[in-house]
Structures are given as structure tokens and as C-alpha cells.
PDB file of C-alpha atoms and ligand atoms in Angstrom:
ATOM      1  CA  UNK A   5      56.081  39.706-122.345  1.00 65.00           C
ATOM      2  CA  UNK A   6      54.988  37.164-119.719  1.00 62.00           C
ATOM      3  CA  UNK A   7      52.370  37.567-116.858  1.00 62.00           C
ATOM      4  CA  UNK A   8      52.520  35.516-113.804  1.00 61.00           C
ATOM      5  CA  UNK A   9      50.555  35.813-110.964  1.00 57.00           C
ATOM      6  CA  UNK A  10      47.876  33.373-108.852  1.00 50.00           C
ATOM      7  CA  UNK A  11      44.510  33.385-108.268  1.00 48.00           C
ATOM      8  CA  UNK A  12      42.645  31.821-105.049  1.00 46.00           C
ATOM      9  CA  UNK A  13      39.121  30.318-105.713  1.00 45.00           C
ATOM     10  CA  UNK A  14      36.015  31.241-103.630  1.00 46.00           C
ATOM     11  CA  UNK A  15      36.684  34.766-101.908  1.00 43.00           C
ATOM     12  CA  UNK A  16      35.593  37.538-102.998  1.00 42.00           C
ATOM     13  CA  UNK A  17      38.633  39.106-101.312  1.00 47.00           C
ATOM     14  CA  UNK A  18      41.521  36.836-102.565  1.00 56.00           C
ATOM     15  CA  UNK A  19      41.848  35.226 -99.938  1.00 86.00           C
ATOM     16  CA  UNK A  20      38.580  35.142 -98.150  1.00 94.00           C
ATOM     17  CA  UNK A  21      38.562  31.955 -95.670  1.00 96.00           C
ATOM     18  CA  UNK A  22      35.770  30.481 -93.732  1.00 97.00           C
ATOM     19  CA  UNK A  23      36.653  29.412 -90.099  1.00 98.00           C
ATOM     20  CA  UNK A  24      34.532  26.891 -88.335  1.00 98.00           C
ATOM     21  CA  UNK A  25      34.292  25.221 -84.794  1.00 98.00           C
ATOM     22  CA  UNK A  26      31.906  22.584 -84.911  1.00 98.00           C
ATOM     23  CA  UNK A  27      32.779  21.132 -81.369  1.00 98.00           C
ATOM     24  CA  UNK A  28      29.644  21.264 -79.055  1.00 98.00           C
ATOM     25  CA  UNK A  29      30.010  23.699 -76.230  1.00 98.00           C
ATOM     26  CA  UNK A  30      26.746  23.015 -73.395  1.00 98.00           C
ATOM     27  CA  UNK A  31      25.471  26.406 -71.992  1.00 98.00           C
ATOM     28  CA  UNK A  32      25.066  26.234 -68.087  1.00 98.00           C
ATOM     29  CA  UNK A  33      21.379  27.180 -67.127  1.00 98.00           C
ATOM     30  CA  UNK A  34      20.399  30.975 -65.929  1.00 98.00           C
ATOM     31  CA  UNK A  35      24.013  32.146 -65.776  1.00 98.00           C
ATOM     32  CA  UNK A  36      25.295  35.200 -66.495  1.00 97.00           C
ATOM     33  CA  UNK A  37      29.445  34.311 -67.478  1.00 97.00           C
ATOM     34  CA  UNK A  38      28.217  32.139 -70.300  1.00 98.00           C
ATOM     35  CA  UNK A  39      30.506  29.745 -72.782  1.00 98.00           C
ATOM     36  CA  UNK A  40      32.774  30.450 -75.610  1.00 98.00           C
ATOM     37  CA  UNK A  41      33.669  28.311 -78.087  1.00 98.00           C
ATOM     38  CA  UNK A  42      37.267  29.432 -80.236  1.00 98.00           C
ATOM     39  CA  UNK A  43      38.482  29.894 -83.163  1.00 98.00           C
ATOM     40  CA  UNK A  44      41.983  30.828 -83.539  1.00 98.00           C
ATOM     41  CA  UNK A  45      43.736  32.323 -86.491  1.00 97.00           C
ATOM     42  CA  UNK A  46      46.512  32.664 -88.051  1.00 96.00           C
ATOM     43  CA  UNK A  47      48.812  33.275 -90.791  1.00 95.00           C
ATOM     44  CA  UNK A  48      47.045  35.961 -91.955  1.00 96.00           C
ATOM     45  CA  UNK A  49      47.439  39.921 -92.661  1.00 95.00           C
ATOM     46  CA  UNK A  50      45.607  43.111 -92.147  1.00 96.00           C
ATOM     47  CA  UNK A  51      41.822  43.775 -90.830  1.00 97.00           C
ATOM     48  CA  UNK A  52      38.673  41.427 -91.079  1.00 98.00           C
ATOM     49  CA  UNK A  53      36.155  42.917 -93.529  1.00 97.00           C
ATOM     50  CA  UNK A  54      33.136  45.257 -92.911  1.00 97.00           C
ATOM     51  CA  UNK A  55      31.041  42.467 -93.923  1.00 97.00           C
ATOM     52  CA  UNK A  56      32.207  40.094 -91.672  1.00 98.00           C
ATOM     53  CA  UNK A  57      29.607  36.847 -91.810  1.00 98.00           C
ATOM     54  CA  UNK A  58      29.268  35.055 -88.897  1.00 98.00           C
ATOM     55  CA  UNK A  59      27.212  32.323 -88.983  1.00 98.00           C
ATOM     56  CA  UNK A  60      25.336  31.019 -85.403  1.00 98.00           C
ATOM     57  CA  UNK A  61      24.068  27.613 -84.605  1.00 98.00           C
ATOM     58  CA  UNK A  62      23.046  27.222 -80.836  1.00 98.00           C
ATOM     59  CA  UNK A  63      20.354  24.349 -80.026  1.00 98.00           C
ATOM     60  CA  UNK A  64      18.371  25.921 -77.638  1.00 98.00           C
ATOM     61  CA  UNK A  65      14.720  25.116 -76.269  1.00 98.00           C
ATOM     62  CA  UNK A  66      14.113  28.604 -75.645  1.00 98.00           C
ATOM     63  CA  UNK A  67      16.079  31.237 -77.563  1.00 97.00           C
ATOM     64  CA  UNK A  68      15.074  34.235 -76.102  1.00 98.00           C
ATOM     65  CA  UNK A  69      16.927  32.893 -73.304  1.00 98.00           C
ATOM     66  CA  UNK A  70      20.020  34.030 -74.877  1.00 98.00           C
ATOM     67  CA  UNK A  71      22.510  36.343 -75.207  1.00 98.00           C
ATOM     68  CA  UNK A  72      24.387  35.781 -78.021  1.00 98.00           C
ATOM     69  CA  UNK A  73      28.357  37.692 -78.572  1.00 98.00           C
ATOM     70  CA  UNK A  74      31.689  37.851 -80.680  1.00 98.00           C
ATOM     71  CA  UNK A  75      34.674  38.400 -78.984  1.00 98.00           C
ATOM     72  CA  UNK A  76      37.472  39.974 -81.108  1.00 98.00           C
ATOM     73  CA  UNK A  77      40.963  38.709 -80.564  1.00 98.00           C
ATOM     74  CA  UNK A  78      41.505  42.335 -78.217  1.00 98.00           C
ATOM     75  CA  UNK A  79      38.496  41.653 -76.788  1.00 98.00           C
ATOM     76  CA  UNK A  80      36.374  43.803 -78.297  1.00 98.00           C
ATOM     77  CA  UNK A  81      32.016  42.578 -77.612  1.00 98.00           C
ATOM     78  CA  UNK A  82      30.446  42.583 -80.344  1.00 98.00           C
ATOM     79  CA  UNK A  83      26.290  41.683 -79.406  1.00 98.00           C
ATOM     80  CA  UNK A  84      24.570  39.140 -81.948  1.00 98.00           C
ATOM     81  CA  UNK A  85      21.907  38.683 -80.072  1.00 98.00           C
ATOM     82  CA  UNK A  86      20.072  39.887 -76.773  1.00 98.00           C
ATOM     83  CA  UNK A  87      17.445  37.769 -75.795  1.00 98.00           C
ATOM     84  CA  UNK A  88      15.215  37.614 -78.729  1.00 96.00           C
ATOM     85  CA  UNK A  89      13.064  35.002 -80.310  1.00 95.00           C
ATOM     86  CA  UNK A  90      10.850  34.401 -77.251  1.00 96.00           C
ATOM     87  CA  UNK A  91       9.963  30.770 -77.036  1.00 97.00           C
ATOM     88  CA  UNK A  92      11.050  29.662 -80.528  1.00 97.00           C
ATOM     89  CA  UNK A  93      14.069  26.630 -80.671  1.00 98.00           C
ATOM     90  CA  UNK A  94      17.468  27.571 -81.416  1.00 98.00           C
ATOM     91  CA  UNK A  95      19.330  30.129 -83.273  1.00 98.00           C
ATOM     92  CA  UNK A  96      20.619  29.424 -87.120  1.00 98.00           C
ATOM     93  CA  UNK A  97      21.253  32.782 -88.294  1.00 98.00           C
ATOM     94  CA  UNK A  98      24.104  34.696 -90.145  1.00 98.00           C
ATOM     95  CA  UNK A  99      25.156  37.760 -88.830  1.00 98.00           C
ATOM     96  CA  UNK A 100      26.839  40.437 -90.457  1.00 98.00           C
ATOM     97  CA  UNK A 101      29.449  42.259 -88.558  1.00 98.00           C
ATOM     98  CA  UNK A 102      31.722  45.264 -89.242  1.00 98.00           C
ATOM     99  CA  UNK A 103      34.884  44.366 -87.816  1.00 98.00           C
ATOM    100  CA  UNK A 104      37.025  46.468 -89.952  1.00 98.00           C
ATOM    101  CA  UNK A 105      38.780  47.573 -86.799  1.00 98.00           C
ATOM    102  CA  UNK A 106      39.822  44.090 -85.670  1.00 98.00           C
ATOM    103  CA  UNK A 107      43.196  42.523 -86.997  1.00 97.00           C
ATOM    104  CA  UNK A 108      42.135  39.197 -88.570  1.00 97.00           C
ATOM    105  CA  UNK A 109      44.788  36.755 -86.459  1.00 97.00           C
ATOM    106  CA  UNK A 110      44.043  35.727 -83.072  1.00 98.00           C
ATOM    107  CA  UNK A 111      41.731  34.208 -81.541  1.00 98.00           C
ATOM    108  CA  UNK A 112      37.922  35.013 -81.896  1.00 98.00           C
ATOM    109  CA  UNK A 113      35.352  33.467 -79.570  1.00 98.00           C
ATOM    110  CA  UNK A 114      31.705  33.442 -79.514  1.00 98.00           C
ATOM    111  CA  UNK A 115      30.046  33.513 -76.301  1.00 98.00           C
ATOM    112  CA  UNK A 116      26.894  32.193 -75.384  1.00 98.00           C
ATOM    113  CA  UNK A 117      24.892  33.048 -72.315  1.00 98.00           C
ATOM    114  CA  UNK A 118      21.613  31.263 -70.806  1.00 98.00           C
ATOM    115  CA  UNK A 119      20.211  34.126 -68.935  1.00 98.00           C
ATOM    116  CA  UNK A 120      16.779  32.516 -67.568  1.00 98.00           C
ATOM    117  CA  UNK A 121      16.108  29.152 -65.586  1.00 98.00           C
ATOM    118  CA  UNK A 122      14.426  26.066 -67.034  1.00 97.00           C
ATOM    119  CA  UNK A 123      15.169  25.664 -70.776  1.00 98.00           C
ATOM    120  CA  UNK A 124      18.756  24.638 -71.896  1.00 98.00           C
ATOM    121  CA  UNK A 125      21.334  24.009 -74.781  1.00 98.00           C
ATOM    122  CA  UNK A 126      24.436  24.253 -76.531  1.00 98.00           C
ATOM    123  CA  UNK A 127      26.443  25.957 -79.243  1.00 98.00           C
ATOM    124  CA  UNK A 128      26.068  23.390 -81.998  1.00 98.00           C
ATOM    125  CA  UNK A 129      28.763  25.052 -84.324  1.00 98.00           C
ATOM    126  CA  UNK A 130      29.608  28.109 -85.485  1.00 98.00           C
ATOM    127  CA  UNK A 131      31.885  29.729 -88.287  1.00 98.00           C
ATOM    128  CA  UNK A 132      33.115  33.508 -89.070  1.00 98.00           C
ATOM    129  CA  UNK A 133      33.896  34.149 -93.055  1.00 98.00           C
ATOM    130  CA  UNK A 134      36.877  36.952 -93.573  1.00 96.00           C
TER     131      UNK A 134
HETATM  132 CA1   CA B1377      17.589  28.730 -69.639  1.00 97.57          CA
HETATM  133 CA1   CA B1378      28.349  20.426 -83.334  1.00 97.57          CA
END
């Protein structure tokens, strides 16, 4: 007998991709509509994992100026994080998100919004693993 089959490197999940928009996105000062950057995907099947990773990078002068949000291709909030860090630059953190509800293809968008006056800055990049 013969097997056959194929294997793809790297995901836990065969077939675990990491998605990343690296395009700067400025966040307008005190304002409470905020910015998204996209990602858009396709070409894919089923739900995103339980352990979604999404990993932030927002240059920021004062992070606990910011709300911080994924936005599931439905358009389903999901809150990163709400206004914590106090005066400490910028936000490099992973989050973890159970999105096991949320069909992988489409487009996903993280929002950033600058919620006090004076300090500024912008999404630096930003990437979602499923
Ligand atoms: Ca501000
Ligand atoms: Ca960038």
C-alpha cells in the first residue's frame, strides 16, 4: 500500500497563517471614532481558533490614552485594551482572543482610539495568527 497526503510547516493547526498590516495608520487626537487599519482574508474555511493571537504595535506617547479593539468581519468588538498603561509609551503586546465564533474570511480590522487631548500616535503594525 501507498500513503499520500501533505503536510504544511509552522501551524499548529495545518494551516495556521499569520496575517499582518504593517502600513502606518496616525490616530487623530481626543477622538472618540478612532482608526482601523485592515486585514482582509480569504481563501480560507471554517472558524478562527479560541486562541486567536493578535499581536498590537501602536506608537503612542501616552498609552493609557487608548482604547484599543478587533473588529470581526460581522462586526463583532472585541476590547484589547481600555485605557490602560497610564503614562507609559506605546503598546507591543499579544493578545489572546477567543474568536471561535467568527468565520476566518473577511475582513478584520483593528481600531484604535485616542480618547484624551495632548499626547499622540499611530498604529505601527499589527498581525492576527489563525
Ligand atoms: Ca491623546
Ligand atoms: Ca509600520
Amino acid at each position: 500500500m501507498s500513503i499520500t497526503g501533505s503536510y504544511t510547516a509552522g501551524g499548529g493547526g495545518g494551516g495556521t497563517q499569520t496575517y499582518t498590516n504593517t502600513t502606518d495608520v496616525s490616530i487623530p487626537d481626543n477622538n472618540s471614532t478612532g482608526v482601523t487599519s485592515t486585514i482582509a482574508v480569504s481563501g480560507r474555511t471554517g472558524n478562527a481558533p479560541s486562541t486567536t493571537a493578535v499581536a498590537v504595535n501602536i506608537v503612542h506617547t501616552y498609552s493609557g490614552d487608548l482604547v484599543v479593539e478587533l473588529v470581526a468581519p460581522d462586526g463583532t468588538v472585541y476590547t484589547l485594551s481600555n485605557r490602560v498603561g497610564g503614562s507609559a509609551d506605546n503598546i507591543v503586546k499579544t493578545y489572546t482572543v477567543n474568536l471561535s465564533s467568527e468565520a476566518i474570511n473577511g475582513s478584520w480590522k483593528l481600531r484604535a482610539k485616542d480618547r484624551a487631548a495632548t499626547d499622540t500616535g499611530y498604529i505601527n503594525s499589527w498581525s492576527i495568527t489563525m
